[in-house]
N, CA and C of each residue as an Amber inpcrd file, in Angstrom:
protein
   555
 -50.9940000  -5.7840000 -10.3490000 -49.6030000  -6.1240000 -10.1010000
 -49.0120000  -5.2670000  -8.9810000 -49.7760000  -3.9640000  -9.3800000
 -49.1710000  -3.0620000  -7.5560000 -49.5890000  -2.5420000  -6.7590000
 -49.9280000  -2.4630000  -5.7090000 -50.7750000  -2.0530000  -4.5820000
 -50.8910000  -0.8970000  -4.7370000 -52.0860000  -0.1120000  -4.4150000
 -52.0670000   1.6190000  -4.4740000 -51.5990000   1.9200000  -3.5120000
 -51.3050000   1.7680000  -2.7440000 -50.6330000   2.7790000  -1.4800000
 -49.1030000   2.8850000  -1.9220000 -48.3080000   2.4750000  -3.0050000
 -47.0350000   2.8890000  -3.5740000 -46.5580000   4.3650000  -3.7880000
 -45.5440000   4.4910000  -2.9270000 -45.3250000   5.8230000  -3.7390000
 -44.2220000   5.9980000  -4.8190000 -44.4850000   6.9040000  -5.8410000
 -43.9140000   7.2200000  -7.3230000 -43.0170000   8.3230000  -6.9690000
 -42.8670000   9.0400000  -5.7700000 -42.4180000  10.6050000  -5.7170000
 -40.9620000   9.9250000  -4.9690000 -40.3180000  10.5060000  -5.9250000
 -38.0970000  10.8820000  -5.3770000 -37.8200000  11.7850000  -4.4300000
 -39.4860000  12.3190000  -3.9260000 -38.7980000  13.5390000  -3.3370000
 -37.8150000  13.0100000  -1.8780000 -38.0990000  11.5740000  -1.1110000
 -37.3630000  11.1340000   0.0350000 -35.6340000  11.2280000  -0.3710000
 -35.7650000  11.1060000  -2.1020000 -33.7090000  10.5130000  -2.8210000
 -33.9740000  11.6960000  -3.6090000 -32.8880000  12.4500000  -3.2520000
 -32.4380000  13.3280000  -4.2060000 -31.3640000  13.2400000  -5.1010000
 -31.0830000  11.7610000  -5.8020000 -30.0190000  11.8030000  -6.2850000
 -30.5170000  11.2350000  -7.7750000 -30.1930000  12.0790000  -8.6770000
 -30.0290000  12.3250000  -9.8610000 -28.8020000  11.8690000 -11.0580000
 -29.6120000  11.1210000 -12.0770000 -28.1860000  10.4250000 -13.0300000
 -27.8840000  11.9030000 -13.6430000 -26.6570000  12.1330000 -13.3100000
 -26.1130000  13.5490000 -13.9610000 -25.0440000  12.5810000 -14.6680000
 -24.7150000  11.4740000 -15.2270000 -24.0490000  10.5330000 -16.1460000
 -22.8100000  10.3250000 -15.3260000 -22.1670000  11.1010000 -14.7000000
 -21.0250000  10.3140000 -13.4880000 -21.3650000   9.6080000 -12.9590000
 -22.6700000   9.4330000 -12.5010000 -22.7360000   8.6400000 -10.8700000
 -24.1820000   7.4310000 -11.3260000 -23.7630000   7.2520000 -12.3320000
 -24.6000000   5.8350000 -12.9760000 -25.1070000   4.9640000 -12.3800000
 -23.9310000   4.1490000 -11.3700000 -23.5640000   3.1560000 -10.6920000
 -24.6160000   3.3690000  -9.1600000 -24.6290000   4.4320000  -8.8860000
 -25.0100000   4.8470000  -7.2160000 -26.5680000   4.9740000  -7.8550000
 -26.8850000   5.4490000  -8.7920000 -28.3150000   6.1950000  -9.5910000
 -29.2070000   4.6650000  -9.8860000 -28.6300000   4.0410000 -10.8340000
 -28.9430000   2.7610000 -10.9800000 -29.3120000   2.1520000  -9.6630000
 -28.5500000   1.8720000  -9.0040000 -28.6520000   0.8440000  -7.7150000
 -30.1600000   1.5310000  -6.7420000 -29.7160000   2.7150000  -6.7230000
 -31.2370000   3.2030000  -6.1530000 -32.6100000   3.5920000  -6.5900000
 -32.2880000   3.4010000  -8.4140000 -33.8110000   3.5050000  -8.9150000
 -34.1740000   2.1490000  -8.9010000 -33.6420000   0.8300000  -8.8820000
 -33.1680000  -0.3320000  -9.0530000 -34.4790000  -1.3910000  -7.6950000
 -33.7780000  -0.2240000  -6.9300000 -34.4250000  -1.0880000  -5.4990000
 -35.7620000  -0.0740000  -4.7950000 -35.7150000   0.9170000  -5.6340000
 -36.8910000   1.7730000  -5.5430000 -38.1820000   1.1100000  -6.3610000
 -37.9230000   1.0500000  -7.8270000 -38.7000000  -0.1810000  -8.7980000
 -39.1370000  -1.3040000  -7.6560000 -37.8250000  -1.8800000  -7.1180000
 -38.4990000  -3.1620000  -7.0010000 -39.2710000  -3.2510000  -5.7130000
 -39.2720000  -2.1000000  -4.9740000 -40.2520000  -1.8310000  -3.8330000
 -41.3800000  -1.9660000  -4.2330000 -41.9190000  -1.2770000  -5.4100000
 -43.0980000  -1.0530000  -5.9950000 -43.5920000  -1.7450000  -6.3470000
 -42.5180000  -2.8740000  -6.7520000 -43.0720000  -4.0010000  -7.9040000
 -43.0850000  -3.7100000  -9.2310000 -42.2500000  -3.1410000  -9.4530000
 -42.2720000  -2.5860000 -10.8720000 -40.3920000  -2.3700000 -11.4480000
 -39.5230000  -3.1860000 -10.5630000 -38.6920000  -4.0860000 -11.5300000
 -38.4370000  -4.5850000 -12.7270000 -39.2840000  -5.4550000 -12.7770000
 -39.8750000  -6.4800000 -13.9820000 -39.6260000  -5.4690000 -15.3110000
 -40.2330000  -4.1360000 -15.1440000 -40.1810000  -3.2250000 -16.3130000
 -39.1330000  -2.7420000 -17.0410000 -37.8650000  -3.3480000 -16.1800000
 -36.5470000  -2.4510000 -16.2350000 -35.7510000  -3.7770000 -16.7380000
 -36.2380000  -4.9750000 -16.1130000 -35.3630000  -6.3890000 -16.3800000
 -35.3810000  -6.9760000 -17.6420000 -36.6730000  -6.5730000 -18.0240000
 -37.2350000  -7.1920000 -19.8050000 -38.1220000  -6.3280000 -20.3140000
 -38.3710000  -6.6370000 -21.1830000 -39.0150000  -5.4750000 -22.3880000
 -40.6690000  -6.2970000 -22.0370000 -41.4360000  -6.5700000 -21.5160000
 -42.6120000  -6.9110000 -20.2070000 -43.6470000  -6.5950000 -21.9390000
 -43.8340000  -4.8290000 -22.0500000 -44.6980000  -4.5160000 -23.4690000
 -44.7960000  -6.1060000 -24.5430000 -43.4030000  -5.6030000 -25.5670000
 -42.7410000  -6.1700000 -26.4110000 -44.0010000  -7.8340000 -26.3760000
 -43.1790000  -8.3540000 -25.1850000 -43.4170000  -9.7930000 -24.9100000
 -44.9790000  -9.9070000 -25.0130000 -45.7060000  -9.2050000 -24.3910000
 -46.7820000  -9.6790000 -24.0500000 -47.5750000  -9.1850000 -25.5760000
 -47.4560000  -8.4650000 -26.6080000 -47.9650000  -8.0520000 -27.4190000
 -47.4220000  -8.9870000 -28.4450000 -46.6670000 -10.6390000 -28.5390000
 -45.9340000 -11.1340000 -29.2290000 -46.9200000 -12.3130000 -28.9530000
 -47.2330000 -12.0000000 -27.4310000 -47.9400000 -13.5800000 -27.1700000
 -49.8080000 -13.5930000 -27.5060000 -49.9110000 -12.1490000 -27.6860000
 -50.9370000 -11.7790000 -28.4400000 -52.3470000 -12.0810000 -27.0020000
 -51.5410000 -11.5020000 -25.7750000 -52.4670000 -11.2630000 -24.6030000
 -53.7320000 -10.5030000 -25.0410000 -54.6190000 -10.6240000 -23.5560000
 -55.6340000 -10.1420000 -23.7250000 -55.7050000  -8.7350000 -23.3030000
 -56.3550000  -8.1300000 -23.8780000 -56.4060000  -6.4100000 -23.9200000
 -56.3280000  -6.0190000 -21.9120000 -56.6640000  -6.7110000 -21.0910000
 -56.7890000  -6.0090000 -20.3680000 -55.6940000  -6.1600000 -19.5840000
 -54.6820000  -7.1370000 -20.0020000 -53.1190000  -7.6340000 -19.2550000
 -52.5980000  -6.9690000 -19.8970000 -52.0300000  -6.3990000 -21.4740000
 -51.5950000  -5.8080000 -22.0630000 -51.9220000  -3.9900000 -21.5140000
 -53.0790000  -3.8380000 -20.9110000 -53.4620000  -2.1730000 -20.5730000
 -53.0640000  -2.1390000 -19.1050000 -52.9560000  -3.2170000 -18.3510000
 -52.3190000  -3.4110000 -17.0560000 -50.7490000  -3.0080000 -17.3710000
 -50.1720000  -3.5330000 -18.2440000 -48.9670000  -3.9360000 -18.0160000
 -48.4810000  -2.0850000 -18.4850000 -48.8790000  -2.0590000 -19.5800000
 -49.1150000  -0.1980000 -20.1440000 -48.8500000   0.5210000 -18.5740000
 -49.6010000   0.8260000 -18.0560000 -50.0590000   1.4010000 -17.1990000
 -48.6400000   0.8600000 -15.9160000 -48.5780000   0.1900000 -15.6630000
 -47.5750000  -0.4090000 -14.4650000 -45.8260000   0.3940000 -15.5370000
 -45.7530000  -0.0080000 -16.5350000 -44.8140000   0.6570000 -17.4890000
 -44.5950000   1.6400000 -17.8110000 -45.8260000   2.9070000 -17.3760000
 -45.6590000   4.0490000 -17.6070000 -45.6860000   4.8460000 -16.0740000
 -45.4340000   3.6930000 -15.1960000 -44.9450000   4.4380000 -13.9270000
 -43.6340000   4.0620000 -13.5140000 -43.3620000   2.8670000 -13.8200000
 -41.8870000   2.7140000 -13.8640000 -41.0410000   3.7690000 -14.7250000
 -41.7350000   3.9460000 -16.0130000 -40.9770000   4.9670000 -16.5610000
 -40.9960000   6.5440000 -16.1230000 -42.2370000   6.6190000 -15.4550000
 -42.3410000   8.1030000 -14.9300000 -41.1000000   8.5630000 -13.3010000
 -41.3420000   7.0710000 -13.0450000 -40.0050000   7.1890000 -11.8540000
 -38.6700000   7.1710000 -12.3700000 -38.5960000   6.9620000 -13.7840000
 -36.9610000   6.9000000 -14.0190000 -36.9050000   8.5640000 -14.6110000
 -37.9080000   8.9210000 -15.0730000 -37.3870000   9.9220000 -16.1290000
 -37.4120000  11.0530000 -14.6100000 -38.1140000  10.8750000 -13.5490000
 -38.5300000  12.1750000 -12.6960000 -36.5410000  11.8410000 -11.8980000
 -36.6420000  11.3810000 -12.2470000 -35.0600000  10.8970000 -11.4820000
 -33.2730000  11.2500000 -12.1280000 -33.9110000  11.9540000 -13.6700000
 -33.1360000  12.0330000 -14.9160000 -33.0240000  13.5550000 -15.0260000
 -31.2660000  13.9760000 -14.8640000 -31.0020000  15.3700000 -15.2140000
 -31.6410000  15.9320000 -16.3870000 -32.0500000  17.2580000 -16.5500000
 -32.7940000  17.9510000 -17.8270000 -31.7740000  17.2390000 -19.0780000
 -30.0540000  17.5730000 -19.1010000 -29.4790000  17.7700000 -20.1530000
 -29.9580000  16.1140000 -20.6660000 -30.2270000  15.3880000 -19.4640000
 -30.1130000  13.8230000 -20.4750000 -31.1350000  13.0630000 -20.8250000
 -32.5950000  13.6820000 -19.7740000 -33.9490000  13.3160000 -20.3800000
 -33.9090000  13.4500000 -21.9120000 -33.4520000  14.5350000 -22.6560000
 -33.9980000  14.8650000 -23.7060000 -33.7080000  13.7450000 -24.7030000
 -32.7200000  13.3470000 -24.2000000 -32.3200000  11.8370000 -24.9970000
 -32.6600000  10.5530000 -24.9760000 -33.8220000  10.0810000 -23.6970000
 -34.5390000   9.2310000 -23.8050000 -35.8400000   9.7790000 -23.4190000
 -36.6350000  11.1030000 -23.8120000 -37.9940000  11.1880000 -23.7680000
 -38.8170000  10.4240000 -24.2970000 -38.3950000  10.5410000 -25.8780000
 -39.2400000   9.5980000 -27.0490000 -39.3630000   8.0920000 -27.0110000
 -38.7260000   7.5430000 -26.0080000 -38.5420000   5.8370000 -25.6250000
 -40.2230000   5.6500000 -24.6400000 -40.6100000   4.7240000 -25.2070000
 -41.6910000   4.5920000 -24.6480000 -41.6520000   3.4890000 -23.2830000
 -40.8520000   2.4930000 -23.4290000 -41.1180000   1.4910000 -22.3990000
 -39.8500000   2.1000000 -21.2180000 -40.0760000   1.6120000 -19.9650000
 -39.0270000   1.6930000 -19.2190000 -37.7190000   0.8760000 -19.4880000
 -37.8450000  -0.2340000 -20.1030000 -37.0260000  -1.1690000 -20.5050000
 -35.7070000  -0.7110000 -21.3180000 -36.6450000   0.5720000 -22.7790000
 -35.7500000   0.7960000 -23.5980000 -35.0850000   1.8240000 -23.0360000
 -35.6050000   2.5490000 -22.1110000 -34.4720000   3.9170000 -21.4790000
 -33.3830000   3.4740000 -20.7170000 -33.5140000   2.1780000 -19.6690000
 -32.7600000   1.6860000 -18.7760000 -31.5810000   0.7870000 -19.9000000
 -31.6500000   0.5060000 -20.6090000 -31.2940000  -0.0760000 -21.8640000
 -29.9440000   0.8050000 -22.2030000 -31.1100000   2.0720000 -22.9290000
 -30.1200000   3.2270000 -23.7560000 -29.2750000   3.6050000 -22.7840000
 -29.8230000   4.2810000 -20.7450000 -28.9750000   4.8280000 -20.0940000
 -27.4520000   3.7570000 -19.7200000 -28.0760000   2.3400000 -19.6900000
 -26.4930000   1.4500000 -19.3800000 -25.7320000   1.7290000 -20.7240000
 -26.0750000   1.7750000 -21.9950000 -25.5090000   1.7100000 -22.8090000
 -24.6060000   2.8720000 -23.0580000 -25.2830000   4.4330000 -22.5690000
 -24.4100000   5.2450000 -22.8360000 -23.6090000   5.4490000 -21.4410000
 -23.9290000   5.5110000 -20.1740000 -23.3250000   5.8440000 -18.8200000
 -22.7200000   4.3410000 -18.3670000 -23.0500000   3.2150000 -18.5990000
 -22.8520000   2.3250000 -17.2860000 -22.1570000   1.0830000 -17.7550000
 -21.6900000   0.9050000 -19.1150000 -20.9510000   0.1620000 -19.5250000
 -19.9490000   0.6330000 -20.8470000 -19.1460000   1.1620000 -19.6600000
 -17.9400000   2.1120000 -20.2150000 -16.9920000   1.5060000 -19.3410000
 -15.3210000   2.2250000 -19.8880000 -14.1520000   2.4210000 -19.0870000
 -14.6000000   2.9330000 -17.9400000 -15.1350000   3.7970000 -17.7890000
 -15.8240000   4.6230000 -16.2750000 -16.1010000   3.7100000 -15.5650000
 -16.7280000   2.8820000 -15.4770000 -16.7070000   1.8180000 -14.5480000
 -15.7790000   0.9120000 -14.3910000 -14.7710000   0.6480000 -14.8910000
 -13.6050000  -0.0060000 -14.3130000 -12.7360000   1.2610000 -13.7470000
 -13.2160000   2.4490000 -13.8400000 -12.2420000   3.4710000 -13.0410000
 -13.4430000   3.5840000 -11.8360000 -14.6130000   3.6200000 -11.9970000
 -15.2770000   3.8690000 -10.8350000 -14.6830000   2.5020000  -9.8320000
 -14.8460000   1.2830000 -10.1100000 -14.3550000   0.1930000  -9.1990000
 -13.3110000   0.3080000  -8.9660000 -12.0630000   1.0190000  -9.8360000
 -10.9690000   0.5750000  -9.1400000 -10.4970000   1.8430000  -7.9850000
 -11.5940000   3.0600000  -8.3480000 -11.1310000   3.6560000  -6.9840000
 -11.7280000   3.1790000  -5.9080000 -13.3580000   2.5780000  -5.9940000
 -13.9100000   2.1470000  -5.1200000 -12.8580000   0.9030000  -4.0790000
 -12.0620000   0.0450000  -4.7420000 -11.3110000  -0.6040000  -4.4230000
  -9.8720000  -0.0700000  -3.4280000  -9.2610000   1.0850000  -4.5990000
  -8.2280000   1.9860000  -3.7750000  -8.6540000   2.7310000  -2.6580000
  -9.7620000   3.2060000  -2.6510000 -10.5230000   4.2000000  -1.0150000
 -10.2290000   2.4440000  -0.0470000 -10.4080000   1.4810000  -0.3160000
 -10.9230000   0.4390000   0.9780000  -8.8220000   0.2510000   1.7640000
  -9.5050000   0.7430000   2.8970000  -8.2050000   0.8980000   3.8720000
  -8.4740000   0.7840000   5.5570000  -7.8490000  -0.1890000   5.6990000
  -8.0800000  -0.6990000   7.2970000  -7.7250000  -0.2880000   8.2690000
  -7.9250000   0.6610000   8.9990000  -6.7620000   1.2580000  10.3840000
  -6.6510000   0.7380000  11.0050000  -7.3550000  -0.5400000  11.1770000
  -6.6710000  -1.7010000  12.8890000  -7.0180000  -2.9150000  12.1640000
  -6.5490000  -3.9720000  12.9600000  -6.3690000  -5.2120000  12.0310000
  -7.8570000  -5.3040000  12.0920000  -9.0790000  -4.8990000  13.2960000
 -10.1250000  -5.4590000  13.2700000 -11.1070000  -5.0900000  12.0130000
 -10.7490000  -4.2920000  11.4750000 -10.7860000  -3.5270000  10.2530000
 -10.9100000  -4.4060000   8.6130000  -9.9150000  -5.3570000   9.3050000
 -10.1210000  -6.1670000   7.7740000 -11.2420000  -7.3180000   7.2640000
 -12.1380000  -8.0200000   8.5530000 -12.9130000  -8.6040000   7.8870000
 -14.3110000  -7.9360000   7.3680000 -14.5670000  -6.6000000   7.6490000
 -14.9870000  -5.1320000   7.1210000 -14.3620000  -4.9700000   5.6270000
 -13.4560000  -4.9800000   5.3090000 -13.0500000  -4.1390000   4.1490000
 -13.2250000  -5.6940000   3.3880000 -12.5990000  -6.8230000   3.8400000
 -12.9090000  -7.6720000   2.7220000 -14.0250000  -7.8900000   2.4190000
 -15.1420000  -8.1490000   3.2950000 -16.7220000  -7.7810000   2.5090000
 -16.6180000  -7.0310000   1.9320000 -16.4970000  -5.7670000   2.0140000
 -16.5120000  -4.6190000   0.8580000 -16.2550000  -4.9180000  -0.2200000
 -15.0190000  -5.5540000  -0.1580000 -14.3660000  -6.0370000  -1.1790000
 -14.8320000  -7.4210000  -2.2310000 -15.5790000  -8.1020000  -1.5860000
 -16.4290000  -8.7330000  -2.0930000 -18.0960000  -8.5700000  -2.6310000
 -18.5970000  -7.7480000  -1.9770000 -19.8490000  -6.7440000  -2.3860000
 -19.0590000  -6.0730000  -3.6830000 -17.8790000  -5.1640000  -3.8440000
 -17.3050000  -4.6420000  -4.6990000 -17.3340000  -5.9410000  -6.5090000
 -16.8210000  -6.9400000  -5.8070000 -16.7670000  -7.6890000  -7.0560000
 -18.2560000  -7.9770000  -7.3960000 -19.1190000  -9.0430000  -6.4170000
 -20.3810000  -9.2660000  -6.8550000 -21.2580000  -8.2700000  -7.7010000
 -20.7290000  -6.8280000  -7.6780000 -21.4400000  -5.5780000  -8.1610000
 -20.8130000  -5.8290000  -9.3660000 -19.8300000  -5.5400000  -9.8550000
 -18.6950000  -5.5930000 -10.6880000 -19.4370000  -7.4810000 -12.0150000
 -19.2800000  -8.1870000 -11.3610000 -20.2840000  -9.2510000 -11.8880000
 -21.5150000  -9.0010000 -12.0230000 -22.1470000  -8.4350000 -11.6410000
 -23.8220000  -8.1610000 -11.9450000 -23.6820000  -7.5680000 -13.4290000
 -23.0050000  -6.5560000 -13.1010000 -23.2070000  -4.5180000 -13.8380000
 -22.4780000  -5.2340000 -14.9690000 -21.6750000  -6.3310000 -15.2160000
 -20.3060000  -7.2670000 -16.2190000 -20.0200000  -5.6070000 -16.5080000
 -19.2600000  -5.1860000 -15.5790000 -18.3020000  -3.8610000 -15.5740000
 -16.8470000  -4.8780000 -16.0830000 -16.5640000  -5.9350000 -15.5650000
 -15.1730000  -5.7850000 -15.8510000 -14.9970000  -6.8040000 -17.4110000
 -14.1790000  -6.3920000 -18.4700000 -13.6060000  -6.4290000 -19.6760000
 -13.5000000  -7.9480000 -19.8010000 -13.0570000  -8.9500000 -18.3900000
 -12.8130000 -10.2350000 -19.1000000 -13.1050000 -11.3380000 -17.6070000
 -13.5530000 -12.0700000 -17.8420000 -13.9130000 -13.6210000 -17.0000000
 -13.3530000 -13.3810000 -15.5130000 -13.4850000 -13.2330000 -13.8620000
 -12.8500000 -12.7910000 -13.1350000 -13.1930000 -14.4040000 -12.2630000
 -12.3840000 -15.3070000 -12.0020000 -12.4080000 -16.7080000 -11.3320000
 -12.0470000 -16.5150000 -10.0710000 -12.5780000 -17.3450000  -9.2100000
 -12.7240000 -16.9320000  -7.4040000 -10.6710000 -17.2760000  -7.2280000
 -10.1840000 -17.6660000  -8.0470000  -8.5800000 -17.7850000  -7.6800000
  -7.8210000 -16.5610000  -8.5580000  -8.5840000 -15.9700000  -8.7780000
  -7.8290000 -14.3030000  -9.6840000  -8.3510000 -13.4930000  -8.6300000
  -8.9520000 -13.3940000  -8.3410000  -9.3030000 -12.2280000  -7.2560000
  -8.0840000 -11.2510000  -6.6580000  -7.5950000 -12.1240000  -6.4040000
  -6.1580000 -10.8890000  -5.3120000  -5.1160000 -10.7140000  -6.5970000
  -5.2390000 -11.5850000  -7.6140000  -4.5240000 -10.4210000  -9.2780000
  -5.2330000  -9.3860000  -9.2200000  -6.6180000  -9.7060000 -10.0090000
  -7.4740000  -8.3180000 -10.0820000  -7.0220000  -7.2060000  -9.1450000
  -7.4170000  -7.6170000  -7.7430000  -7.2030000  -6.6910000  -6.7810000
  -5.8770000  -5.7520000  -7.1020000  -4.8340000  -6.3560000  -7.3700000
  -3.7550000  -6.1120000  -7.1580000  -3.2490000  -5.3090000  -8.3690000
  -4.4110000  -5.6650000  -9.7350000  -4.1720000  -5.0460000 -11.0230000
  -5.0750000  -3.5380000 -10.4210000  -6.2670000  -3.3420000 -10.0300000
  -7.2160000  -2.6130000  -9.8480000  -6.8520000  -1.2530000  -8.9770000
  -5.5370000  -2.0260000  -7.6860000  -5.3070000  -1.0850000  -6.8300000
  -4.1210000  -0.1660000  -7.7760000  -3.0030000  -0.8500000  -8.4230000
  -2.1960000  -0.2710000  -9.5660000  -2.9440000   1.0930000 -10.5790000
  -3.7810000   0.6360000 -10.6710000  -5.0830000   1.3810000 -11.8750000
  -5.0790000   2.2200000 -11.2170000  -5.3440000   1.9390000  -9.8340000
  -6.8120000   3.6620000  -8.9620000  -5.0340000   4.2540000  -8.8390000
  -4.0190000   3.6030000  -8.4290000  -2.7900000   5.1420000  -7.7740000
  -2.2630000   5.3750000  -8.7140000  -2.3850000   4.8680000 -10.5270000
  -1.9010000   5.4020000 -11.7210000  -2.5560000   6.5960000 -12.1540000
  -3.9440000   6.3280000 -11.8880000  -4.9960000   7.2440000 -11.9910000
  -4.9500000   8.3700000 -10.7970000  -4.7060000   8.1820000  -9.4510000
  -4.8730000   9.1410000  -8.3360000  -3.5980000  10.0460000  -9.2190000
  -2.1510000   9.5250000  -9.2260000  -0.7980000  10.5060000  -9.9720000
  -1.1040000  10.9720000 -10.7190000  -1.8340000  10.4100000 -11.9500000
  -2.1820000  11.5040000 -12.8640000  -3.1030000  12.7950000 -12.9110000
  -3.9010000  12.6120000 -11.7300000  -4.8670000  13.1830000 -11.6350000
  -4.2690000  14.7130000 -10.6310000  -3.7060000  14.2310000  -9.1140000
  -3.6080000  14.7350000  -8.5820000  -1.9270000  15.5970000  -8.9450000
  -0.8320000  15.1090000  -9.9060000   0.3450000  15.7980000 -10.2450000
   0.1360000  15.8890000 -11.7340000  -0.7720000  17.5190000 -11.7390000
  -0.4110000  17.5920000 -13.2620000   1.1790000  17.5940000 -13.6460000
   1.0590000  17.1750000 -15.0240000   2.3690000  17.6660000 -16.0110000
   2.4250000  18.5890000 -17.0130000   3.8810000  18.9420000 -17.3170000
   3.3910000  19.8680000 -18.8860000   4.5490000  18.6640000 -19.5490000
   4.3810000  17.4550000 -19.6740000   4.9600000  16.6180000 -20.5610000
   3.9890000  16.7390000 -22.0900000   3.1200000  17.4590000 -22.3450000
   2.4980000  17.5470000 -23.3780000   2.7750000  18.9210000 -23.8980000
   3.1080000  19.6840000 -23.3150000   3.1330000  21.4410000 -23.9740000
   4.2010000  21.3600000 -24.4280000   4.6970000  22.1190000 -25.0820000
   5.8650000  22.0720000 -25.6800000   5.9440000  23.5500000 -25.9840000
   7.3200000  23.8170000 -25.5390000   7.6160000  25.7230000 -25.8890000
   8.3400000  26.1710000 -26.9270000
């Protein structure tokens, strides 16, 4: 299924799921896999299936083997504090699984998009058919990852937008002007 001349080593990406940056981590172990050909491992449970259909030992030790390098590229790619929590997972399937489940389908990602959304700013008009791709790469991501909470129709778009940009400068105020509306003397 994969050519030997593949390489398994991160050392070219140094970027590491430290659980903030899910979204950027994902996308580049994502298209690293699928260089290799070893996608497939991350998309479906590949083991599972083929041990259901009661394959022959040597597609089943292929598939082993292609599965335990997909998984060796996710875990070499995985901060110490959070390996320890999917060491014992054997397929690549079930770690990529557990990591969306705990990092990548959260509130965090409707705050990661909606700043991604609030940063997009045009300084000359030539500027804008630039940012609206963005802005459309932004949603198509947003539909893949089903980051956002409810159904988004090609005639809601500039709501969303317009709910999303509200979100990121509710979030920038709170962030950037603390209060002591909570202390009390």
């Amino acid at each position: 299924m994969n050519d030997n001349n593949s390489n398994y080593s991160l050392k070219e990406n140094n970027v590491r799921l430290t659980g903030d940056n899910f979204e950027v981590w994902y996308t580049i172990i994502y298209d690293a896999l699928y260089i290799n050909k070893l996608n497939i491992y991350i998309d479906k449970d590949v083991l599972k299936e083929l041990e259901e259909k009661n394959s022959n030992s040597d597609e089943l030790e292929n598939a082993k083997i292609e599965n335990k390098k997909a998984r060796l590229f996710i875990l070499n790619s995985i901060g110490s504090d959070i390996i320890k929590n999917v060491i014992k997972l054997e397929s690549a399937y079930s770690i990529i699984k557990y990591l969306k489940g705990e990092y990548g389908e959260s509130e965090t990602d409707m705050l990661y998009w909606a700043k991604k959304i609030a940063d997009l700013k045009a300084k000359t008009i030539k500027d804008i058919p630039k940012i609206l791709t963005k802005l459309d790469n932004i949603f198509e991501n947003m539909k893949k990852n089903q980051s956002f909470p409810f159904q988004i129709r090609k005639n809601q778009n500039m709501l969303t937008i317009h709910f999303l940009l509200d979100l990121g400068a509710n979030l920038n105020s709170m962030l950037t002007k603390p209060t002591n509306n909570y202390v009390r003397e």
